[in-house]
Tab-separated table of C-alpha atoms and ligand atoms in Angstrom:
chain	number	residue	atom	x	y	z
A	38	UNK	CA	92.434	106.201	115.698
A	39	UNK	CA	94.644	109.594	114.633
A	40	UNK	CA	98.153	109.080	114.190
A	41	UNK	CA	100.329	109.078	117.365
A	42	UNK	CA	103.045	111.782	117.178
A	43	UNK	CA	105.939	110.969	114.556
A	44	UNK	CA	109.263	111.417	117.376
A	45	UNK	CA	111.362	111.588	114.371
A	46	UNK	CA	110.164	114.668	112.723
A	47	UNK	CA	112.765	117.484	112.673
A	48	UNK	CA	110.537	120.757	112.752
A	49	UNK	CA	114.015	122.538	111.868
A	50	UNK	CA	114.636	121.149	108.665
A	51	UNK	CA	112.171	121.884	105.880
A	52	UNK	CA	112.863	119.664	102.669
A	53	UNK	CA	110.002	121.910	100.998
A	54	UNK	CA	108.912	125.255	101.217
A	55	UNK	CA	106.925	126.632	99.112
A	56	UNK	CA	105.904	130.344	99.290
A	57	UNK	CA	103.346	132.555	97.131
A	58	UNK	CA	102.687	129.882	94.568
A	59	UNK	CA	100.159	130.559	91.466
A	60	UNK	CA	99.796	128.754	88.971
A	61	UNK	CA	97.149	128.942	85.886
A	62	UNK	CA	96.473	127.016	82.715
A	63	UNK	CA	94.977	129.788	80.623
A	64	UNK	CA	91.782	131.295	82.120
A	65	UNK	CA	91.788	128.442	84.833
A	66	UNK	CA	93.559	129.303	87.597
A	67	UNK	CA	94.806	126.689	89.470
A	68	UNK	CA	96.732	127.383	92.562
A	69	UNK	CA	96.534	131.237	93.832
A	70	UNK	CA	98.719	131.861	96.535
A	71	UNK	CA	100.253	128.260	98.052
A	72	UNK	CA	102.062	128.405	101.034
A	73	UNK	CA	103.296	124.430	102.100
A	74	UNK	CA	106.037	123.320	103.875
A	75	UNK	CA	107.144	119.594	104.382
A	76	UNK	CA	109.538	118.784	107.401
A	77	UNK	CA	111.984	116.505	107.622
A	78	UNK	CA	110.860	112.785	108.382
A	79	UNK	CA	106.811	113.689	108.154
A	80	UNK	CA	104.449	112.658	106.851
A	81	UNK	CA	101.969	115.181	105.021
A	82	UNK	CA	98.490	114.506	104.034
A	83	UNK	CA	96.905	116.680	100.978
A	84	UNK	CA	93.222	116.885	100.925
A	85	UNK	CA	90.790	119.046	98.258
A	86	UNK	CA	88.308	118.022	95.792
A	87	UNK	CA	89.051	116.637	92.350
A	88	UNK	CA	90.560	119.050	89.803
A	89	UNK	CA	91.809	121.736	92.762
A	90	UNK	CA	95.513	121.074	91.306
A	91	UNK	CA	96.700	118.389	94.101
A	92	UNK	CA	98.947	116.714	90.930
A	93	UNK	CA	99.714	119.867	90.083
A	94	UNK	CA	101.024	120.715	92.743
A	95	UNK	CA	103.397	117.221	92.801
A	96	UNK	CA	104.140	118.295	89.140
A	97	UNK	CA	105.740	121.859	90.462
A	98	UNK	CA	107.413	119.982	93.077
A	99	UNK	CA	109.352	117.619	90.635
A	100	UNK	CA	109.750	120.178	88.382
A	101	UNK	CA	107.927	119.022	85.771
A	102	UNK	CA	105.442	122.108	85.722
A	103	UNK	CA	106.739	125.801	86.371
A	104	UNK	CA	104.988	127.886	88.596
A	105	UNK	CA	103.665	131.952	87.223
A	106	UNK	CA	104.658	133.475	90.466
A	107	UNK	CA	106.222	131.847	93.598
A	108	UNK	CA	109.373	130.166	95.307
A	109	UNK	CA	109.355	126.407	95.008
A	110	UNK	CA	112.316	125.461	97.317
A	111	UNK	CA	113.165	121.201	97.498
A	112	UNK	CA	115.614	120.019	99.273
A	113	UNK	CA	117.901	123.208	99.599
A	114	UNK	CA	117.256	123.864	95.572
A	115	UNK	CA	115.214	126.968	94.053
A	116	UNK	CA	113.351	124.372	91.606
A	117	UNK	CA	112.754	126.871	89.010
A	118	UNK	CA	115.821	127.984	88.732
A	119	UNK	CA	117.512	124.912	88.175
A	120	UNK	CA	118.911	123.647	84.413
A	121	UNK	CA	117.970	120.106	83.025
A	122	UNK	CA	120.579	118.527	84.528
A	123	UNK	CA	120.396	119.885	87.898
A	124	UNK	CA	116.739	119.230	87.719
A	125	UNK	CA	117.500	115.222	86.801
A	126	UNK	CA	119.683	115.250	89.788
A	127	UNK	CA	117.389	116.423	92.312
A	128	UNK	CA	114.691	114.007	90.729
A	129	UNK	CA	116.420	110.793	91.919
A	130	UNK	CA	116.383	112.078	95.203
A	131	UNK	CA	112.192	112.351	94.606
A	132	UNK	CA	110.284	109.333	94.999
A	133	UNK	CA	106.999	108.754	92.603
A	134	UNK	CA	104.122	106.608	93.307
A	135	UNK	CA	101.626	107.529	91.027
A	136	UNK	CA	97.750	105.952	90.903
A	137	UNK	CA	99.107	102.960	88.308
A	138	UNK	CA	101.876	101.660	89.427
A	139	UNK	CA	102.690	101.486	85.742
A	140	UNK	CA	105.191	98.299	85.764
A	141	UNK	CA	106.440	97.132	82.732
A	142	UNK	CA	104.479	93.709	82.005
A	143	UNK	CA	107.475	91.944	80.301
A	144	UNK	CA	109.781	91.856	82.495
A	145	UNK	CA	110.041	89.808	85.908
A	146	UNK	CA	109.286	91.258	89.463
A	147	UNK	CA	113.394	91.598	90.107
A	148	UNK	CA	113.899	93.256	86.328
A	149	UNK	CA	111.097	95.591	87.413
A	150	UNK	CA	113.074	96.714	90.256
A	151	UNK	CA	116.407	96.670	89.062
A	152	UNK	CA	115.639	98.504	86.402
A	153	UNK	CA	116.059	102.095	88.078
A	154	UNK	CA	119.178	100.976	89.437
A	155	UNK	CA	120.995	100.032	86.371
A	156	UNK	CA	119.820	102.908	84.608
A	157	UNK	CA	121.053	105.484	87.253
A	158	UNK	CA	123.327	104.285	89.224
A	159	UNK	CA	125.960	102.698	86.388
A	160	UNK	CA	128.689	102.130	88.714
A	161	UNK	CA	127.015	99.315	91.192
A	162	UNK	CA	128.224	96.081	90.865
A	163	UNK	CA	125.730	92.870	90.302
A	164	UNK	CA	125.590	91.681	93.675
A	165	UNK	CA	125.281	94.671	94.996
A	166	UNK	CA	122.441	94.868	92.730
A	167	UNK	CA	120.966	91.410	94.078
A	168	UNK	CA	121.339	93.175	97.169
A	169	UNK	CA	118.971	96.268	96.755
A	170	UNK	CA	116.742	94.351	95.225
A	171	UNK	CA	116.167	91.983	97.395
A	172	UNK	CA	116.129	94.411	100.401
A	173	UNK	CA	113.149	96.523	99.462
A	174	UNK	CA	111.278	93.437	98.606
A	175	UNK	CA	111.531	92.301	101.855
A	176	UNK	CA	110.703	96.051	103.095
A	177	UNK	CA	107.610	95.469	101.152
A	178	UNK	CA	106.549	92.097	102.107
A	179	UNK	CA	106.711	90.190	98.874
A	180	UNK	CA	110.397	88.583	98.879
A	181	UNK	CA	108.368	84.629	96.981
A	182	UNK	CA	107.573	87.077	94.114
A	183	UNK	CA	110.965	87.764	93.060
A	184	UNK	CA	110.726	85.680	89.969
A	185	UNK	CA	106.819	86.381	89.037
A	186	UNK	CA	105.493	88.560	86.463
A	187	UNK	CA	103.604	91.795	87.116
A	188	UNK	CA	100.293	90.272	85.476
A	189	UNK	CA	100.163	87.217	88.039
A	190	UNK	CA	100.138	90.054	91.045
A	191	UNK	CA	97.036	91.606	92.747
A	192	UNK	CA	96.442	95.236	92.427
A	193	UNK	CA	97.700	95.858	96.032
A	194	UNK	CA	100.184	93.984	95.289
A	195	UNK	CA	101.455	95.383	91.808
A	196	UNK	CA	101.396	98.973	94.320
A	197	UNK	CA	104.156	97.576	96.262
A	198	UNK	CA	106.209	96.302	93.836
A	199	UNK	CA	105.673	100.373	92.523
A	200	UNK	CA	106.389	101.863	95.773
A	201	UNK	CA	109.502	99.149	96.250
A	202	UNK	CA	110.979	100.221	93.175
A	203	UNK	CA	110.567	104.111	93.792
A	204	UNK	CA	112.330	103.092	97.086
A	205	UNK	CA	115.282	100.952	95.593
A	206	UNK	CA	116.914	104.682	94.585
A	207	UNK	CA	116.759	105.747	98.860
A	208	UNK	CA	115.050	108.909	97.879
A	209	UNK	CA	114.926	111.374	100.421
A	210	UNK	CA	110.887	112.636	99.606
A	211	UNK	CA	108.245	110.125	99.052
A	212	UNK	CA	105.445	111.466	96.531
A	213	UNK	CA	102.326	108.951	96.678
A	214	UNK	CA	99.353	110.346	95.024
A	215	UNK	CA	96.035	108.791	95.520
A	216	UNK	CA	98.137	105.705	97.236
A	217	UNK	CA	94.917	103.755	97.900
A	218	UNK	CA	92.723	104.437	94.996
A	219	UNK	CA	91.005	101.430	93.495
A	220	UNK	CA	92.476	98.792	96.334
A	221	UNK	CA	89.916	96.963	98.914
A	222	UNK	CA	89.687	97.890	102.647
A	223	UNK	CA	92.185	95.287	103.847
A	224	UNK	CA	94.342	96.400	100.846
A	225	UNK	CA	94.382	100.156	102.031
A	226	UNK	CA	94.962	99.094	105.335
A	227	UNK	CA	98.164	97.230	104.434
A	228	UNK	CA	99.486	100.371	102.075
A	229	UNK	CA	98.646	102.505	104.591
A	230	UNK	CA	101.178	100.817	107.178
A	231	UNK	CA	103.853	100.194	104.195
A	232	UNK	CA	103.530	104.245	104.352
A	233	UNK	CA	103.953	104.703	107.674
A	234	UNK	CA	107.219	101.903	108.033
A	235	UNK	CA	108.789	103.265	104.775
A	236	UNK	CA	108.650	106.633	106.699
A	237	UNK	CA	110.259	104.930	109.834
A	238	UNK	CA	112.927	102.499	107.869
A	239	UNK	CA	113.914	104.822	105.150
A	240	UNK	CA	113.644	107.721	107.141
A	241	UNK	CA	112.071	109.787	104.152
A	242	UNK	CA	109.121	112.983	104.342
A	243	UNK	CA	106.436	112.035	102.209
A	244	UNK	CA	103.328	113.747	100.930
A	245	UNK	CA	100.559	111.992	100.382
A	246	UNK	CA	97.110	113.183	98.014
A	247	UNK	CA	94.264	110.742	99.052
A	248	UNK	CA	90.641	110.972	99.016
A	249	UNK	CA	90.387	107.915	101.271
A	250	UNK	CA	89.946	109.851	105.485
A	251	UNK	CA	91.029	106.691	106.853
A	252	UNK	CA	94.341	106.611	105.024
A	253	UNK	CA	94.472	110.474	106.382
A	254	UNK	CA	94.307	109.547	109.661
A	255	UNK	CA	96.427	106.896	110.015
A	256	UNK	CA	99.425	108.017	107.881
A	257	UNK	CA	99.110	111.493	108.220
A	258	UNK	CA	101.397	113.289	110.985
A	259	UNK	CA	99.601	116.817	109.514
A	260	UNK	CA	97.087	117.690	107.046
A	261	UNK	CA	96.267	120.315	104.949
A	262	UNK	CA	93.521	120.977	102.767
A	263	UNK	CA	93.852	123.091	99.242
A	264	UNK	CA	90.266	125.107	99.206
A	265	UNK	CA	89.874	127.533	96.090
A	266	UNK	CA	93.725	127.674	95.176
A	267	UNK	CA	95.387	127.805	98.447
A	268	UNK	CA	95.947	125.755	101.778
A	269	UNK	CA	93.326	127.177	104.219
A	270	UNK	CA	93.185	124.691	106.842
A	271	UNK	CA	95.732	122.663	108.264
A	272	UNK	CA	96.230	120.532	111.543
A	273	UNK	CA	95.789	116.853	112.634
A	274	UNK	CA	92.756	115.051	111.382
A	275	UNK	CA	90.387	116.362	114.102
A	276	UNK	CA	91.527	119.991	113.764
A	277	UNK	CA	90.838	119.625	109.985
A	278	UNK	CA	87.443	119.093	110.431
A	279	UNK	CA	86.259	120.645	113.538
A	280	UNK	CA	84.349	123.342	111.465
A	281	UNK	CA	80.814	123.708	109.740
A	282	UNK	CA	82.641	125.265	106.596
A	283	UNK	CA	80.126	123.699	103.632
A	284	UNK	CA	83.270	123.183	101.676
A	285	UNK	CA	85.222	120.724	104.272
A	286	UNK	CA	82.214	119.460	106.057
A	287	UNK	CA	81.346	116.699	103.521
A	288	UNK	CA	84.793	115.011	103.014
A	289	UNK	CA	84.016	114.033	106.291
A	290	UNK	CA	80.226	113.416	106.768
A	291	UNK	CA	80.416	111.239	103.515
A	292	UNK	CA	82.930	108.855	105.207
A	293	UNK	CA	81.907	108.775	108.522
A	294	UNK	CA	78.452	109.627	108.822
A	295	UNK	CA	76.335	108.039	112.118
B	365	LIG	N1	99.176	120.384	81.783
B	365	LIG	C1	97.957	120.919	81.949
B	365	LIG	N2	97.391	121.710	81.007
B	365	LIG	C2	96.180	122.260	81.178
B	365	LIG	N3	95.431	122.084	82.271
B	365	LIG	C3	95.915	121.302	83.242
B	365	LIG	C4	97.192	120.675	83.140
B	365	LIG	N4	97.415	119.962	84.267
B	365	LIG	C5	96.313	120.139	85.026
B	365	LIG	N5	95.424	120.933	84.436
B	365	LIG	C6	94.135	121.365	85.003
B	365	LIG	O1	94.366	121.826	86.316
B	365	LIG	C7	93.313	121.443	87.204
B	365	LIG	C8	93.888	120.700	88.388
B	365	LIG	O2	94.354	119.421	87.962
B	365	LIG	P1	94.928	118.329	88.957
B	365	LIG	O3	95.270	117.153	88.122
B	365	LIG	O4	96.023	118.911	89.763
B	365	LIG	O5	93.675	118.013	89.893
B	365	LIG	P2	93.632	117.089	91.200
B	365	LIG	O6	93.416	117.974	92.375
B	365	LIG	O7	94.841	116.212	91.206
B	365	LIG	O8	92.316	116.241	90.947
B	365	LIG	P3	91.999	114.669	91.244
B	365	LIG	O9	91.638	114.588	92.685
B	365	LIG	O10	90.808	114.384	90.363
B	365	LIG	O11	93.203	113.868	90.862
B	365	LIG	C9	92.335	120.616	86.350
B	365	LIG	O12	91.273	121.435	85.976
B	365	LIG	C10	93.159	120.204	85.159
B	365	LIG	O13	92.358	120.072	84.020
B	366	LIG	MG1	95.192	114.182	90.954
């Protein structure tokens, strides 16, 4: 079933905007001419075939790439024009969930997800600390894990723990990419709802990079697909496909063919 319409999305408010964008990594070039927006409180899907510069994209987002040519505008902030500092700043208000959820394996479940906390935010007190921590583990369903270490955790699970301590900081964007990569169907199912509740609880305007259609359609408010360096097609999961363009056509025929 498509997503049912998101009431909370402000169509006013555009936490990205992104105009003109190229980007090239010597003769390769990358992204010719991106256009994107994100609105407040949505939730945006990113579709295209491997190596079409979806990271990428996330990279120019954060910062953490420069674009040749282009506006990159997050949050209010001209991206490239911003010094390291700036840039830092606007970063905690960025959530990452990359493909490995990259926890650190010696320290406990809570140490995991205090650790963002006690590096950035110096001034918070330890209960207040207990606090956080134990709020977006119960966000994420795994409050009895508390005192367990990463390595005794599934791989959906370990995700969670990822995505709870991206969301320990409140950040205003979520950035998942490839959120279900790797996990069983049941698995996806239950990240793919954890995406849709973190965008109602924490109120936050996520973009999401998947190759997985069913994660599209049930997370995805709008999607977009990148075709040969730009955004060509965009719309709600039927729109996307309702065309016999050879380049879309077998995203869709591969998952869901009769
Ligand atoms: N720092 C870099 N230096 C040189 N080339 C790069 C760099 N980052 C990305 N590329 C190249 O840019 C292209 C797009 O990479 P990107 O990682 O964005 O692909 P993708 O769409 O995320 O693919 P996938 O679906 O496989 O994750 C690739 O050809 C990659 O090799
Ligand atoms: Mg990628």
């Amino acid at each position: 079933m498509i997503k049912q319409h998101t009431s909370t999305i402000d169509y006013n408010d555009k936490v990205i905007d992104i105009h003109d964008v190229y980007k090239s990594f010597g003769t390769l070039e990358v992204l010719k001419g991106v256009d994107l927006q994100l609105f407040k409180g949505e939730n945006l899907v990113v579709l295209g075939r491997s190596g079409t510069g979806k990271s990428v994209l996330i990279k120019l987002i954060s910062g953490l790439l420069m674009p040749d040519q282009g506006t990159i505008n997050v949050l209010g902030e001209q991206v490239d024009e911003l010094d390291v500092k700036e840039l830092q700043k606007l970063r905690l208000r960025i959530g990452f969930s990359f493909q490995s959820s990259a926890l650190y394996d010696s320290m406990t479940i809570r140490e995991n997800l205090e650790f963002p906390l006690v590096r950035n935010k110096r001034h918070l007190k330890r209960a207040e600390i207990d606090e956080s921590v134990e709020n977006v583990l119960e966000a994420v369903g795994l409050s009895q894990t508390i005192n367990q270490m990463p390595s005794e955790l599934s791989g959906g699970q370990r995700k969670r723990i990822g995505i709870a301590r991206t969301l320990i900081l409140q950040p205003d964007i979520m950035l998942y990419d490839e959120p279900t990569a790797g996990l069983d169907p049941i698995t996806c199912i239950d990240i793919n709802n954890l995406i849709n509740e973190v965008q109602q609880q924490y109120k936050t305007s996520s973009i999401i990079i998947t190759h997985d259609l069913a994660c599209a359609k049930t997370v995805g408010d709008r999607i977009v697909m990148l075709l040969d360096g730009r955004f060509e097609r965009q719309g709600n999961f039927d729109e996307i496909f309702d065309t016999d363009d050879a380049r879309v056509k077998p995203f869709h025929d591969y998952n869901f063919i009769d």
